[in-house]
Amino acid sequence: MKTAVFPGSFDPLTNGHLDLIRRAQRLCDRLIVAVLINPDKRGLLETQQRLDVISQALAQVKGVEVKAFSGLLIEFVKQEQADFIIRGIRGVQDLENEMAMAWTNEKLLPGLETVVLLTRPELAGVSSSLVRQIAHFGGDVSPFVPPAVDETLLRLYNKRDQSDDTPTKGGE
Ligand code: PNS
């Protein structure tokens, strides 16, 4: 049985991630979507919210688990007895970073392979940072994220709107 880990920040999950996760699932028997807990960086969504929206978005997809991890990725890989890591790249701009990560992880855990999937061209322009920016300025993120993420962001910004003057979704 082959187990793969698909790690990331997922702040938030995008349609690009979702497509990669579905395709990655077909390459192994067990896929773990691993959400990095980063105490040094306050993100848009809390770790639990990220886990919840990923689980909701993947409700119909069999063979995928969603877990949080902290510290080194290779320690999580060892703990889960995973066989390889899967990452996606949107283009050459991602390649250098992914190569450095793959080389580092292999150095730390010799033999550990990283399988890199190419993002579909129609989803290559989508990124979590762009989604965060659009959400921050009150734009419509629904073309770029699964419905569970859209609903969570709408709730989040509406709540902030009621409690302070933070820029919110326009007209809602
Ligand atoms: O979605 P991202 O932010 O590109 O994901 C980056 C991630 C989480 C895969 C990477 O930062 C990571 O693996 N962090 C854990 C710390 C670690 O193991 N670092 C050394 C390997 S480069």
Coordinates of N, CA and C and ligand atoms in Angstrom, one line a residue:
M1 N 0.8 -1.2 0.0 CA 0.0 0.0 0.0 C 0.9 1.2 0.0
K2 N 0.7 2.1 -1.0 CA 1.5 3.3 -1.1 C 0.8 4.5 -0.4
T3 N 1.5 5.2 0.5 CA 1.0 6.4 1.1 C 1.7 7.6 0.7
A4 N 1.0 8.7 0.3 CA 1.7 9.9 -0.1 C 1.2 11.1 0.8
V5 N 2.1 12.0 1.0 CA 1.7 13.2 1.8 C 1.7 14.4 0.8
F6 N 0.6 15.2 0.8 CA 0.5 16.4 0.0 C 0.5 17.6 1.1
P7 N 1.7 18.2 1.3 CA 1.8 19.2 2.3 C 1.6 20.6 1.8
G8 N 1.2 21.5 2.7 CA 1.0 22.9 2.2 C 0.5 23.8 3.3
S9 N 0.4 25.0 3.1 CA -0.2 26.0 4.0 C -1.7 26.0 3.8
F10 N -2.2 25.9 2.6 CA -3.6 25.9 2.3 C -4.3 27.1 3.0
D11 N -3.8 28.3 2.8 CA -4.5 29.4 3.5 C -5.0 30.4 2.4
P12 N -6.1 30.2 1.8 CA -6.9 29.0 1.9 C -6.7 28.0 0.8
L13 N -7.4 26.9 0.9 CA -7.5 25.9 -0.2 C -8.0 26.6 -1.5
T14 N -7.4 26.3 -2.6 CA -8.0 26.9 -3.9 C -8.4 25.8 -4.8
N15 N -9.1 26.2 -5.9 CA -9.5 25.2 -6.9 C -8.2 24.5 -7.5
G16 N -7.1 25.2 -7.5 CA -5.9 24.6 -8.0 C -5.4 23.5 -7.1
H17 N -5.4 23.7 -5.8 CA -5.1 22.7 -4.8 C -6.0 21.5 -5.0
L18 N -7.3 21.8 -5.0 CA -8.3 20.7 -5.0 C -8.1 19.8 -6.2
D19 N -7.8 20.4 -7.4 CA -7.6 19.6 -8.6 C -6.3 18.7 -8.4
L20 N -5.3 19.3 -7.8 CA -4.0 18.5 -7.6 C -4.3 17.4 -6.6
I21 N -5.0 17.7 -5.6 CA -5.3 16.6 -4.6 C -6.1 15.5 -5.2
R22 N -7.1 15.8 -6.0 CA -7.9 14.7 -6.7 C -7.0 13.9 -7.6
R23 N -6.1 14.6 -8.3 CA -5.2 13.8 -9.2 C -4.1 13.0 -8.4
A24 N -3.7 13.6 -7.3 CA -2.7 12.9 -6.5 C -3.3 11.7 -5.9
Q25 N -4.5 11.7 -5.5 CA -5.2 10.6 -4.9 C -5.1 9.3 -5.8
R26 N -5.2 9.6 -7.1 CA -5.2 8.4 -8.0 C -3.8 7.8 -8.1
L27 N -2.8 8.5 -7.6 CA -1.4 7.9 -7.7 C -1.0 7.1 -6.5
C28 N -1.9 7.0 -5.5 CA -1.5 6.2 -4.3 C -2.7 5.6 -3.7
D29 N -2.5 4.8 -2.7 CA -3.7 4.1 -2.0 C -4.2 5.0 -0.9
R30 N -3.3 5.8 -0.3 CA -3.7 6.6 0.9 C -3.0 8.0 0.7
L31 N -3.8 9.0 0.7 CA -3.2 10.3 0.5 C -3.5 11.2 1.8
I32 N -2.5 11.8 2.3 CA -2.7 12.6 3.5 C -2.4 14.1 3.1
V33 N -3.5 14.9 3.2 CA -3.3 16.3 2.9 C -2.8 16.9 4.3
A34 N -1.6 17.4 4.3 CA -1.0 17.8 5.6 C -0.9 19.3 5.6
V35 N -1.6 19.9 6.6 CA -1.7 21.4 6.7 C -0.6 21.8 7.8
L36 N 0.3 22.7 7.3 CA 1.3 23.2 8.2 C 0.7 24.1 9.3
I37 N 1.1 23.8 10.5 CA 0.7 24.7 11.6 C 1.9 25.6 11.8
N38 N 1.8 26.9 11.5 CA 2.9 27.8 11.6 C 2.6 28.9 12.7
P39 N 3.1 28.7 13.9 CA 2.8 29.6 15.0 C 3.4 31.0 14.8
D40 N 4.4 31.1 13.9 CA 5.1 32.4 13.6 C 4.3 33.3 12.7
K41 N 3.4 32.7 12.0 CA 2.7 33.4 10.9 C 1.2 33.4 11.1
R42 N 0.6 34.5 11.4 CA -0.8 34.6 11.5 C -1.4 34.6 10.1
G43 N -2.2 33.6 9.8 CA -2.8 33.5 8.5 C -4.2 34.1 8.4
L44 N -4.8 33.9 7.3 CA -6.2 34.3 7.1 C -7.1 33.4 7.9
L45 N -7.0 32.1 7.7 CA -7.8 31.1 8.4 C -7.0 30.4 9.5
E46 N -7.7 30.1 10.6 CA -7.0 29.3 11.6 C -6.8 27.9 11.1
T47 N -5.9 27.2 11.7 CA -5.6 25.8 11.2 C -6.8 24.9 11.2
Q48 N -7.7 25.0 12.2 CA -8.8 24.2 12.3 C -9.8 24.5 11.1
Q49 N -9.9 25.8 10.8 CA -10.8 26.2 9.7 C -10.2 25.7 8.4
R50 N -8.9 25.7 8.2 CA -8.3 25.1 7.0 C -8.6 23.7 6.9
L51 N -8.5 22.9 8.0 CA -8.7 21.5 8.0 C -10.2 21.2 7.7
D52 N -11.1 22.1 8.2 CA -12.5 21.9 8.0 C -12.9 22.1 6.6
V53 N -12.4 23.2 6.0 CA -12.8 23.4 4.6 C -12.2 22.4 3.6
I54 N -11.0 21.9 3.9 CA -10.4 20.9 3.1 C -11.3 19.6 3.2
S55 N -11.6 19.2 4.4 CA -12.4 18.0 4.6 C -13.8 18.2 3.9
Q56 N -14.4 19.3 4.0 CA -15.7 19.5 3.3 C -15.5 19.4 1.8
A57 N -14.5 20.1 1.3 CA -14.3 20.1 -0.2 C -14.0 18.7 -0.7
L58 N -13.4 17.8 0.2 CA -13.0 16.5 -0.3 C -14.0 15.4 0.2
A59 N -15.2 15.8 0.6 CA -16.1 14.9 1.2 C -16.4 13.7 0.3
Q60 N -16.5 14.0 -1.0 CA -16.8 12.9 -2.0 C -15.6 12.1 -2.5
V61 N -14.4 12.5 -2.1 CA -13.2 11.9 -2.6 C -12.7 10.8 -1.6
K62 N -12.7 9.6 -2.0 CA -12.2 8.5 -1.1 C -10.7 8.4 -1.0
G63 N -10.2 7.9 0.1 CA -8.8 7.6 0.2 C -8.0 8.8 0.6
V64 N -8.6 9.9 1.0 CA -7.9 11.1 1.4 C -8.1 11.4 2.9
E65 N -7.0 11.6 3.6 CA -7.1 12.1 5.0 C -6.6 13.5 5.1
V66 N -7.1 14.3 6.1 CA -6.7 15.6 6.2 C -6.1 15.8 7.7
K67 N -4.8 16.2 7.8 CA -4.2 16.3 9.1 C -3.4 17.5 9.2
A68 N -3.2 18.0 10.4 CA -2.3 19.1 10.6 C -0.9 18.6 11.1
F69 N 0.1 19.3 10.7 CA 1.5 19.0 11.2 C 2.3 20.2 11.6
S70 N 3.2 20.0 12.5 CA 4.1 21.1 12.8 C 5.5 20.6 12.8
G71 N 6.5 21.5 12.7 CA 7.9 21.1 12.6 C 8.3 20.6 11.3
L72 N 9.2 19.7 11.2 CA 9.8 19.3 9.9 C 8.8 18.3 9.2
L73 N 8.7 18.5 7.9 CA 7.8 17.7 7.1 C 8.3 16.2 7.1
I74 N 9.6 16.0 7.1 CA 10.1 14.6 7.1 C 9.7 13.8 8.4
E75 N 9.6 14.6 9.5 CA 9.1 13.9 10.7 C 7.7 13.4 10.6
F76 N 6.9 14.2 9.9 CA 5.5 13.8 9.7 C 5.4 12.6 8.7
V77 N 6.3 12.7 7.7 CA 6.3 11.6 6.7 C 6.7 10.3 7.4
K78 N 7.7 10.4 8.3 CA 8.1 9.2 9.0 C 7.0 8.7 9.9
Q79 N 6.4 9.6 10.6 CA 5.3 9.2 11.6 C 4.1 8.5 10.8
E80 N 3.8 9.0 9.6 CA 2.7 8.4 8.9 C 3.2 7.3 8.0
Q81 N 4.5 6.9 8.0 CA 5.0 5.9 7.2 C 4.7 6.1 5.7
A82 N 4.8 7.3 5.3 CA 4.5 7.7 3.9 C 5.7 7.3 3.0
D83 N 5.3 7.0 1.8 CA 6.3 6.6 0.8 C 6.9 7.8 0.0
F84 N 6.1 8.8 -0.2 CA 6.6 9.9 -1.0 C 5.7 11.2 -0.7
I85 N 6.3 12.3 -1.2 CA 5.6 13.6 -1.0 C 5.1 14.0 -2.4
I86 N 3.9 14.7 -2.4 CA 3.4 15.2 -3.7 C 3.3 16.7 -3.6
R87 N 3.8 17.4 -4.6 CA 3.6 18.9 -4.6 C 3.2 19.3 -6.0
G88 N 2.6 20.4 -6.1 CA 2.2 20.9 -7.5 C 3.0 22.2 -7.8
I89 N 3.2 22.3 -9.1 CA 3.9 23.6 -9.6 C 3.0 24.2 -10.7
R90 N 2.9 25.6 -10.6 CA 2.1 26.3 -11.5 C 2.9 26.8 -12.7
G91 N 4.2 26.7 -12.6 CA 5.1 27.2 -13.7 C 6.5 27.3 -13.2
V92 N 7.4 27.8 -14.0 CA 8.8 27.9 -13.7 C 9.0 28.7 -12.4
Q93 N 8.1 29.6 -12.1 CA 8.3 30.5 -10.9 C 8.3 29.6 -9.6
D94 N 7.6 28.5 -9.7 CA 7.6 27.6 -8.5 C 8.7 26.6 -8.5
L95 N 9.3 26.3 -9.6 CA 10.2 25.2 -9.8 C 11.4 25.2 -8.9
E96 N 12.0 26.4 -8.8 CA 13.3 26.5 -8.0 C 13.1 26.2 -6.6
N97 N 12.0 26.7 -6.0 CA 11.6 26.5 -4.6 C 11.3 25.0 -4.4
E98 N 10.6 24.5 -5.3 CA 10.2 23.1 -5.1 C 11.4 22.1 -5.2
M99 N 12.3 22.5 -6.1 CA 13.5 21.7 -6.2 C 14.3 21.8 -4.9
A100 N 14.5 23.0 -4.4 CA 15.3 23.1 -3.2 C 14.6 22.4 -2.0
M101 N 13.3 22.4 -1.9 CA 12.6 21.7 -0.9 C 12.8 20.2 -1.0
A102 N 12.6 19.7 -2.3 CA 12.7 18.3 -2.5 C 14.1 17.8 -2.2
W103 N 15.1 18.6 -2.6 CA 16.5 18.2 -2.4 C 16.8 18.2 -0.8
T104 N 16.3 19.2 -0.1 CA 16.5 19.3 1.3 C 15.8 18.1 2.0
N105 N 14.6 17.8 1.6 CA 13.9 16.7 2.3 C 14.6 15.4 2.0
E106 N 15.1 15.2 0.8 CA 15.8 14.0 0.5 C 17.1 13.8 1.3
K107 N 17.8 15.0 1.5 CA 19.0 15.0 2.3 C 18.7 14.6 3.7
L108 N 17.6 15.1 4.2 CA 17.2 14.9 5.6 C 16.7 13.4 5.8
L109 N 16.0 12.9 4.8 CA 15.5 11.6 4.8 C 15.8 10.9 3.5
P110 N 17.1 10.3 3.5 CA 17.5 9.7 2.2 C 16.5 8.7 1.6
G111 N 16.4 8.9 0.3 CA 15.4 8.0 -0.4 C 14.0 8.5 -0.6
L112 N 13.7 9.6 0.2 CA 12.4 10.2 0.1 C 12.2 10.9 -1.2
E113 N 11.2 10.5 -2.0 CA 11.0 11.1 -3.3 C 9.9 12.2 -3.2
T114 N 10.0 13.2 -4.0 CA 9.0 14.2 -4.2 C 8.5 14.1 -5.6
V115 N 7.2 13.8 -5.7 CA 6.5 13.8 -7.1 C 5.9 15.1 -7.3
V116 N 6.2 15.7 -8.4 CA 5.7 17.1 -8.7 C 4.7 17.0 -9.9
L117 N 3.5 17.5 -9.6 CA 2.4 17.5 -10.6 C 2.3 18.9 -11.2
L118 N 2.0 19.0 -12.5 CA 1.8 20.3 -13.1 C 0.4 20.7 -12.9
T119 N 0.2 21.9 -12.4 CA -1.1 22.5 -12.3 C -1.7 22.6 -13.7
R120 N -3.0 22.3 -13.8 CA -3.7 22.5 -15.1 C -3.6 24.0 -15.5
P121 N -3.3 24.2 -16.9 CA -3.1 25.6 -17.3 C -4.2 26.6 -16.9
E122 N -5.5 26.1 -16.9 CA -6.6 27.0 -16.6 C -6.7 27.3 -15.1
L123 N -5.9 26.6 -14.3 CA -5.9 26.9 -12.8 C -4.5 27.5 -12.4
A124 N -3.6 27.7 -13.4 CA -2.3 28.1 -13.0 C -2.2 29.5 -12.4
G125 N -3.2 30.3 -12.7 CA -3.2 31.7 -12.2 C -3.7 31.8 -10.8
V126 N -4.3 30.8 -10.3 CA -4.9 30.8 -9.0 C -3.9 30.6 -7.9
S127 N -3.9 31.4 -6.9 CA -3.0 31.2 -5.7 C -3.7 31.6 -4.4
S128 N -3.3 31.0 -3.3 CA -3.9 31.4 -2.0 C -3.6 32.9 -1.7
S129 N -2.4 33.4 -2.1 CA -2.1 34.8 -1.8 C -3.1 35.8 -2.6
L130 N -3.3 35.4 -3.8 CA -4.3 36.3 -4.6 C -5.7 36.2 -4.0
V131 N -6.1 35.0 -3.6 CA -7.4 34.8 -3.0 C -7.5 35.7 -1.7
R132 N -6.4 35.6 -0.9 CA -6.4 36.4 0.4 C -6.6 37.9 0.1
Q133 N -5.9 38.3 -1.0 CA -5.9 39.8 -1.4 C -7.3 40.2 -1.8
I134 N -7.9 39.3 -2.7 CA -9.3 39.6 -3.2 C -10.3 39.7 -2.0
A135 N -10.1 38.7 -1.1 CA -11.1 38.6 0.0 C -10.9 39.9 0.9
H136 N -9.6 40.3 1.1 CA -9.3 41.4 2.0 C -10.0 42.7 1.4
F137 N -10.0 42.8 0.1 CA -10.6 44.0 -0.5 C -12.1 43.9 -0.9
G138 N -12.7 42.8 -0.4 CA -14.1 42.6 -0.6 C -14.5 42.1 -2.0
G139 N -13.6 41.5 -2.7 CA -13.9 41.0 -4.0 C -14.6 39.6 -3.9
D140 N -15.0 39.1 -5.1 CA -15.7 37.8 -5.1 C -14.6 36.7 -5.4
V141 N -14.4 35.8 -4.4 CA -13.4 34.8 -4.6 C -14.0 33.5 -5.1
S142 N -15.3 33.4 -5.3 CA -16.0 32.2 -5.7 C -15.4 31.5 -7.0
P143 N -14.9 32.3 -8.0 CA -14.3 31.6 -9.2 C -13.0 30.8 -8.9
F144 N -12.4 31.1 -7.7 CA -11.1 30.5 -7.5 C -11.0 29.5 -6.4
V145 N -12.1 29.4 -5.6 CA -12.1 28.5 -4.4 C -13.3 27.6 -4.4
P146 N -13.2 26.4 -3.7 CA -14.4 25.6 -3.5 C -15.4 26.3 -2.7
P147 N -16.7 25.9 -2.8 CA -17.8 26.6 -2.1 C -17.6 26.7 -0.6
A148 N -17.0 25.6 0.0 CA -16.8 25.6 1.5 C -15.8 26.8 1.9
V149 N -14.9 27.1 1.0 CA -13.9 28.2 1.3 C -14.6 29.5 1.2
D150 N -15.4 29.6 0.1 CA -16.1 30.9 -0.2 C -17.0 31.2 1.0
E151 N -17.8 30.2 1.4 CA -18.7 30.4 2.6 C -18.0 30.8 3.8
T152 N -16.9 30.1 4.1 CA -16.1 30.4 5.3 C -15.6 31.9 5.3
L153 N -15.1 32.3 4.1 CA -14.5 33.6 4.0 C -15.7 34.7 4.1
L154 N -16.8 34.4 3.5 CA -17.9 35.3 3.7 C -18.3 35.5 5.1
R155 N -18.4 34.3 5.8 CA -18.8 34.4 7.3 C -17.7 35.2 8.0
L156 N -16.5 34.9 7.8 CA -15.4 35.6 8.5 C -15.4 37.1 8.3
Y157 N -15.6 37.5 7.0 CA -15.6 38.9 6.7 C -16.8 39.6 7.2
N158 N -18.0 38.9 7.2 CA -19.2 39.5 7.7 C -19.1 39.7 9.2
K159 N -18.5 38.7 9.9 CA -18.3 38.8 11.4 C -17.4 40.0 11.7
R160 N -16.3 40.1 10.9 CA -15.4 41.2 11.2 C -16.1 42.5 11.0
D161 N -16.9 42.6 9.9 CA -17.6 43.8 9.6 C -18.5 44.2 10.7
Q162 N -19.1 43.2 11.4 CA -20.0 43.6 12.5 C -19.2 44.0 13.8
S163 N -18.0 43.5 13.9 CA -17.2 43.8 15.1 C -16.3 45.0 15.0
D164 N -15.8 45.3 13.8 CA -14.9 46.5 13.7 C -15.0 47.1 12.3
D165 N -14.1 47.9 12.0 CA -14.1 48.6 10.7 C -13.2 48.0 9.6
T166 N -12.8 46.7 9.9 CA -12.0 46.0 8.9 C -12.6 46.0 7.5
P167 N -11.9 46.3 6.4 CA -12.5 46.2 5.1 C -13.2 44.9 4.9
T168 N -14.3 44.9 4.3 CA -15.1 43.7 4.2 C -15.6 43.5 2.8
K169 N -16.3 42.4 2.6 CA -16.9 42.1 1.3 C -17.9 43.3 0.9
G170 N -17.6 43.9 -0.2 CA -18.5 45.0 -0.6 C -19.9 44.7 -0.8
G171 N -20.8 45.5 -0.4 CA -22.2 45.4 -0.7 C -23.0 44.3 0.0
E172 N -22.3 43.7 1.0 CA -23.0 42.6 1.7 C -23.3 42.8 3.2
Ligands
PNS1 O1 1.8 25.8 0.6 P1 3.2 26.1 0.9 O2 3.3 27.3 1.8 O3 4.1 26.3 -0.4 O4 3.9 24.8 1.7 C1 5.2 24.8 2.1 C2 5.5 23.6 3.0 C3 4.4 23.5 4.2 C4 5.4 22.4 2.2 C5 6.9 23.8 3.6 O5 7.1 25.1 4.1 C6 7.3 22.8 4.7 O6 7.4 21.6 4.4 N1 7.4 23.2 5.9 C7 7.7 22.4 7.1 C8 9.1 22.7 7.6 C9 10.1 21.8 6.9 O7 10.1 20.6 6.8 N2 11.1 22.5 6.2 C10 12.2 21.9 5.5 C11 11.9 21.3 4.2 S1 12.0 22.5 3.0

